[in-house]
Amino acid sequence: MVLLVLVPAGLTFAYAFTNATGLNEPSFTGLANVSRMQADPFLPASIRASLIHVGLAVPLRLLVAVTLGLLLAGQRRGARWYRVAVYVPTVMPDMAMALLALWAFNPLYGPVNQVLGAFGLPEPVWLATPWGARWAVVVMLLFPIGEAFVVVLAMRRRIPPSLYDAAALEGYGPFGQLRRITLPLLAPVLVLLAVRDVILTLQVNFVPAYLLTDGGPGNATRYLPVYIYDQAFEFSGFGYAALLTIALMALSTVLVGVMVLLARRWQLLRR
C-alpha cells in the first residue's frame, strides 16, 4: 500500500503544483496549472466523453452481470462450463481484448457487420463515427464482467430456497419472485457493484480507447485517462497531468457520493 498507492499519490499531489516535464528539475509554480486547467478548451470535451461512457457502460455491464449471475445460479446441466465461459474474458489482457474488438468491428471483414448484413440491418462504420466508436468501446467492456458475475452468483445462492417456495405458494411466478425477493435482497450488493463499476469504468478505460480509436473520432473517446496520458507523455506536461489526475479522482468521488446518497434515500442499503 505504501509503495504502490501512498507514495505515488503523494508524488501526484506534489507534481500538480510544479512545472514537471519528466526531463527537468521540477520547480513550484503555485496555481499556474489550476489556471491552465480552467482555460483548457479540450478538458470539458474529455469530461463529457467520460460521463457519456460511464452512463452507457455501467448500467449495461451491471445488467449483463446480474442477468447471467441469476440465470446460471442454479444447478443445471453444463452450468459449470457456462460460468467458466462468462468469467474467462475477465482474465484476458486488455490489449488482447482490444485487438479482438478491432477485428470484430472491422467494416469490411468483421463478424459484427457480417451478422448485421445477414439480417438485412445497417452495417455502420463503427470506429469512424463518434457514437459508433463510443458503442464499440462499451460493447468491448461488456465481456470482462466476471468479478461482478461471481459476486451476484454467490449472493443469489445465499438466498434461502424456502423464500421462493413460500412465494410460489402465494401465487408469485418467476418475475414476481424476482421483483419481491431476489432484487430487494440483492440491492445492497448491487449498489456496491454499481459504485465499483463507476470507479472502474471512469478510470480504467485507457487501453480500449487508446488502441481502438486513439481518442477519436472528434474526441468522442478521449476519456480523461487518455487525455491525461496525452498531456504527460505526448506534450511532456507531467505537472499538468498530475493535476488532471486529481481532478479525475475528484470526479470519481462526486459520482460515488451521489450514488450513495441516492441509495440511502431509496433505502437500498437497509434491505
Coordinates of C-alpha atoms in Angstrom, one line a residue:
M1 CA 0.0 0.0 0.0
V2 CA 2.8 2.4 0.9
L3 CA 4.9 1.7 -2.2
L4 CA 2.1 1.3 -4.8
V5 CA -0.6 3.7 -3.5
L6 CA 0.5 6.2 -0.9
V7 CA 3.9 7.2 -2.4
P8 CA 2.6 7.7 -5.9
A9 CA -0.5 9.6 -4.6
G10 CA 1.8 11.9 -2.6
L11 CA 4.0 12.5 -5.6
T12 CA 1.0 13.2 -7.8
F13 CA -0.2 15.9 -5.4
A14 CA 3.3 17.3 -5.2
Y15 CA 3.8 17.4 -9.0
A16 CA 0.4 19.0 -9.5
F17 CA 1.8 22.4 -8.5
T18 CA 5.1 22.2 -10.4
N19 CA 6.3 22.6 -14.0
A20 CA 7.5 18.9 -14.1
T21 CA 8.0 17.6 -17.6
G22 CA 9.7 14.3 -16.8
L23 CA 13.1 15.7 -18.1
N24 CA 13.6 18.8 -15.9
E25 CA 14.1 19.5 -12.2
P26 CA 10.5 20.4 -11.1
S27 CA 10.0 23.8 -9.6
F28 CA 7.0 25.1 -7.7
T29 CA 4.6 27.1 -9.8
G30 CA 1.7 27.7 -7.4
L31 CA -1.7 27.7 -9.0
A32 CA -0.4 28.0 -12.6
N33 CA -1.7 24.6 -13.5
V34 CA -5.0 25.3 -12.0
S35 CA -5.3 28.4 -14.2
R36 CA -4.3 26.3 -17.2
M37 CA -7.0 23.8 -16.4
Q38 CA -9.6 26.4 -16.1
A39 CA -8.7 27.8 -19.5
D40 CA -8.2 24.4 -21.2
P41 CA -10.6 24.3 -24.2
F42 CA -10.3 20.5 -24.6
L43 CA -10.9 19.5 -20.9
P44 CA -14.7 19.9 -21.0
A45 CA -15.0 17.6 -24.0
S46 CA -12.9 15.0 -22.3
I47 CA -15.1 15.1 -19.1
R48 CA -18.2 14.9 -21.3
A49 CA -16.9 11.9 -23.1
S50 CA -16.0 10.2 -19.8
L51 CA -19.5 10.9 -18.4
I52 CA -21.2 9.6 -21.5
H53 CA -19.1 6.5 -21.3
V54 CA -20.0 5.9 -17.7
G55 CA -23.7 6.5 -18.4
L56 CA -23.6 3.9 -21.2
A57 CA -21.2 1.2 -19.9
V58 CA -22.1 1.0 -16.2
P59 CA -25.9 0.1 -16.5
L60 CA -25.2 -2.3 -19.3
R61 CA -22.3 -4.1 -17.6
L62 CA -24.4 -4.4 -14.4
L63 CA -27.4 -5.6 -16.2
V64 CA -25.5 -8.3 -18.1
A65 CA -23.6 -9.4 -14.9
V66 CA -26.8 -9.6 -12.9
T67 CA -28.8 -11.4 -15.6
L68 CA -26.1 -14.0 -16.2
G69 CA -25.5 -14.5 -12.5
L70 CA -29.2 -15.2 -11.8
L71 CA -29.6 -17.4 -14.9
L72 CA -26.5 -19.6 -14.0
A73 CA -27.0 -19.7 -10.2
G74 CA -29.0 -22.9 -10.4
Q75 CA -27.6 -26.4 -10.7
R76 CA -28.3 -27.4 -14.2
R77 CA -26.5 -29.5 -16.8
G78 CA -23.5 -27.7 -18.2
A79 CA -23.9 -24.7 -15.9
R80 CA -20.3 -25.0 -14.7
W81 CA -18.9 -24.6 -18.2
Y82 CA -21.2 -21.7 -18.9
R83 CA -19.9 -20.0 -15.7
V84 CA -16.4 -20.6 -16.8
A85 CA -17.2 -19.1 -20.2
V86 CA -18.6 -15.9 -18.6
Y87 CA -15.5 -15.5 -16.4
V88 CA -12.8 -16.2 -19.0
P89 CA -12.8 -12.8 -20.7
T90 CA -12.1 -11.1 -17.3
V91 CA -8.6 -12.7 -17.1
M92 CA -7.7 -11.8 -20.7
P93 CA -5.3 -8.9 -21.1
D94 CA -6.9 -5.6 -22.1
M95 CA -4.6 -5.4 -25.2
A96 CA -5.8 -8.8 -26.4
M97 CA -9.5 -7.8 -25.9
A98 CA -8.8 -4.6 -27.8
L99 CA -7.2 -6.4 -30.8
L100 CA -10.2 -8.8 -30.9
A101 CA -12.5 -5.8 -30.9
L102 CA -10.6 -4.2 -33.8
W103 CA -11.1 -7.4 -35.8
A104 CA -14.8 -7.8 -34.7
F105 CA -15.7 -4.2 -35.7
N106 CA -13.8 -4.0 -38.9
P107 CA -16.3 -2.7 -41.5
L108 CA -15.0 -5.0 -44.3
Y109 CA -14.5 -8.4 -42.8
G110 CA -15.5 -8.1 -39.2
P111 CA -18.1 -10.6 -37.9
V112 CA -20.3 -7.9 -36.3
N113 CA -21.2 -6.2 -39.6
Q114 CA -21.4 -9.6 -41.3
V115 CA -24.1 -10.7 -38.9
L116 CA -25.9 -7.4 -39.2
G117 CA -25.8 -7.7 -43.0
A118 CA -27.1 -11.3 -42.9
F119 CA -30.2 -10.0 -41.2
G120 CA -30.6 -7.0 -43.6
L121 CA -29.6 -4.5 -40.9
P122 CA -27.4 -1.4 -41.5
E123 CA -23.7 -2.1 -41.3
P124 CA -22.1 1.0 -39.6
V125 CA -18.5 2.1 -39.8
W126 CA -18.1 1.6 -36.1
L127 CA -14.8 3.3 -35.3
A128 CA -15.2 6.2 -37.8
T129 CA -18.2 7.9 -36.2
P130 CA -18.4 9.4 -32.7
W131 CA -21.3 7.3 -31.5
G132 CA -20.1 4.2 -33.3
A133 CA -16.8 4.5 -31.5
R134 CA -18.5 5.0 -28.2
W135 CA -20.6 2.0 -28.6
A136 CA -17.7 -0.1 -29.8
V137 CA -15.8 0.6 -26.6
V138 CA -18.9 -0.1 -24.5
V139 CA -19.6 -3.4 -26.2
M140 CA -16.0 -4.5 -25.7
L141 CA -16.3 -3.8 -22.0
L142 CA -19.4 -5.9 -21.7
F143 CA -17.3 -9.1 -21.8
P144 CA -14.9 -8.7 -18.8
I145 CA -17.7 -8.8 -16.1
G146 CA -16.5 -11.9 -14.4
E147 CA -15.9 -10.3 -11.0
A148 CA -19.4 -8.8 -10.7
F149 CA -20.9 -12.0 -12.1
V150 CA -19.2 -14.1 -9.4
V151 CA -20.5 -11.7 -6.6
V152 CA -24.1 -11.9 -7.9
L153 CA -23.8 -15.7 -8.3
A154 CA -22.6 -16.1 -4.7
M155 CA -25.2 -13.8 -3.2
R156 CA -28.0 -15.4 -5.2
R157 CA -27.0 -18.8 -3.7
R158 CA -27.2 -17.4 -0.2
I159 CA -30.9 -16.6 -0.5
P160 CA -32.8 -19.4 1.2
P161 CA -34.9 -21.6 -1.2
S162 CA -37.7 -21.5 1.4
L163 CA -38.4 -17.9 0.5
Y164 CA -39.1 -18.9 -3.1
D165 CA -41.2 -21.9 -2.1
A166 CA -43.4 -19.6 0.1
A167 CA -43.7 -17.1 -2.7
A168 CA -44.7 -19.8 -5.2
L169 CA -47.4 -21.0 -2.7
E170 CA -48.7 -17.4 -2.6
G171 CA -49.0 -17.4 -6.4
Y172 CA -45.9 -15.4 -7.4
G173 CA -44.3 -16.5 -10.7
P174 CA -40.7 -16.1 -11.7
F175 CA -40.9 -12.4 -12.4
G176 CA -42.9 -11.8 -9.1
Q177 CA -40.2 -13.7 -7.2
L178 CA -37.5 -11.7 -8.9
R179 CA -39.2 -8.4 -8.1
R180 CA -40.2 -9.2 -4.5
I181 CA -37.4 -11.4 -3.3
T182 CA -34.3 -11.5 -5.4
L183 CA -33.8 -7.9 -6.3
P184 CA -34.6 -6.5 -2.8
L185 CA -32.2 -8.9 -1.1
L186 CA -29.5 -8.2 -3.7
A187 CA -30.0 -4.4 -3.5
P188 CA -27.0 -3.6 -1.2
V189 CA -24.7 -5.8 -3.3
L190 CA -26.0 -4.1 -6.5
V191 CA -25.2 -0.7 -5.0
L192 CA -21.7 -1.9 -4.1
L193 CA -21.2 -3.3 -7.7
A194 CA -22.5 -0.1 -9.2
V195 CA -20.1 2.1 -7.2
R196 CA -17.2 -0.2 -8.0
D197 CA -18.1 -0.2 -11.7
V198 CA -18.4 3.6 -11.9
I199 CA -14.8 3.9 -10.5
L200 CA -13.5 1.2 -12.7
T201 CA -15.2 2.4 -15.9
L202 CA -14.2 6.0 -15.3
Q203 CA -10.6 5.4 -14.5
V204 CA -9.6 2.1 -16.3
N205 CA -10.8 2.8 -19.9
F206 CA -7.4 3.8 -21.3
V207 CA -6.4 0.7 -23.2
P208 CA -9.6 0.1 -25.2
A209 CA -10.0 3.8 -26.1
Y210 CA -6.3 4.2 -26.9
L211 CA -6.0 1.1 -29.0
L212 CA -9.4 1.2 -30.7
T213 CA -9.8 4.9 -31.5
D214 CA -6.8 6.8 -30.0
G215 CA -9.4 9.2 -28.5
G216 CA -11.2 9.9 -31.8
P217 CA -13.1 10.5 -33.9
G218 CA -13.7 14.1 -32.9
N219 CA -12.5 13.5 -29.3
A220 CA -15.6 11.2 -28.8
T221 CA -13.5 8.7 -26.9
R222 CA -10.8 10.9 -25.5
Y223 CA -11.7 10.0 -21.9
L224 CA -9.9 11.6 -19.0
P225 CA -7.3 8.8 -18.7
V226 CA -6.4 9.2 -22.4
Y227 CA -6.3 12.9 -22.1
I228 CA -4.0 12.6 -19.0
Y229 CA -1.7 10.3 -20.9
D230 CA -1.5 12.7 -23.9
Q231 CA -0.7 15.6 -21.6
A232 CA 2.0 13.7 -19.7
F233 CA 3.7 11.7 -22.5
E234 CA 2.8 13.4 -25.7
F235 CA 3.3 17.0 -24.5
S236 CA 5.7 16.4 -21.5
G237 CA 3.3 18.1 -19.1
F238 CA 3.7 15.8 -16.1
G239 CA 2.7 18.6 -13.7
Y240 CA -0.5 19.4 -15.5
A241 CA -1.3 15.7 -16.0
A242 CA -0.9 15.2 -12.2
L243 CA -3.4 18.0 -11.6
L244 CA -5.8 16.3 -14.1
T245 CA -5.3 13.0 -12.2
I246 CA -6.5 14.8 -9.0
A247 CA -9.5 16.1 -11.0
L248 CA -10.3 12.6 -12.1
M249 CA -10.2 11.4 -8.5
A250 CA -12.5 14.3 -7.5
L251 CA -14.9 13.5 -10.3
S252 CA -15.0 9.8 -9.2
T253 CA -15.6 10.9 -5.6
V254 CA -18.5 13.1 -6.6
L255 CA -20.2 10.4 -8.7
V256 CA -19.8 7.8 -6.0
G257 CA -21.1 10.3 -3.4
V258 CA -24.2 11.0 -5.5
M259 CA -24.8 7.2 -5.9
V260 CA -24.5 6.5 -2.2
L261 CA -26.9 9.4 -1.3
L262 CA -29.5 8.2 -3.8
A263 CA -29.1 4.6 -2.4
R264 CA -29.7 5.9 1.1
R265 CA -32.6 8.0 0.0
W266 CA -34.2 5.0 -1.7
Q267 CA -33.3 2.8 1.4
L268 CA -31.5 0.3 -0.8
L269 CA -28.7 -0.2 1.7
R270 CA -31.1 -1.2 4.5
R271 CA -32.6 -4.1 2.7

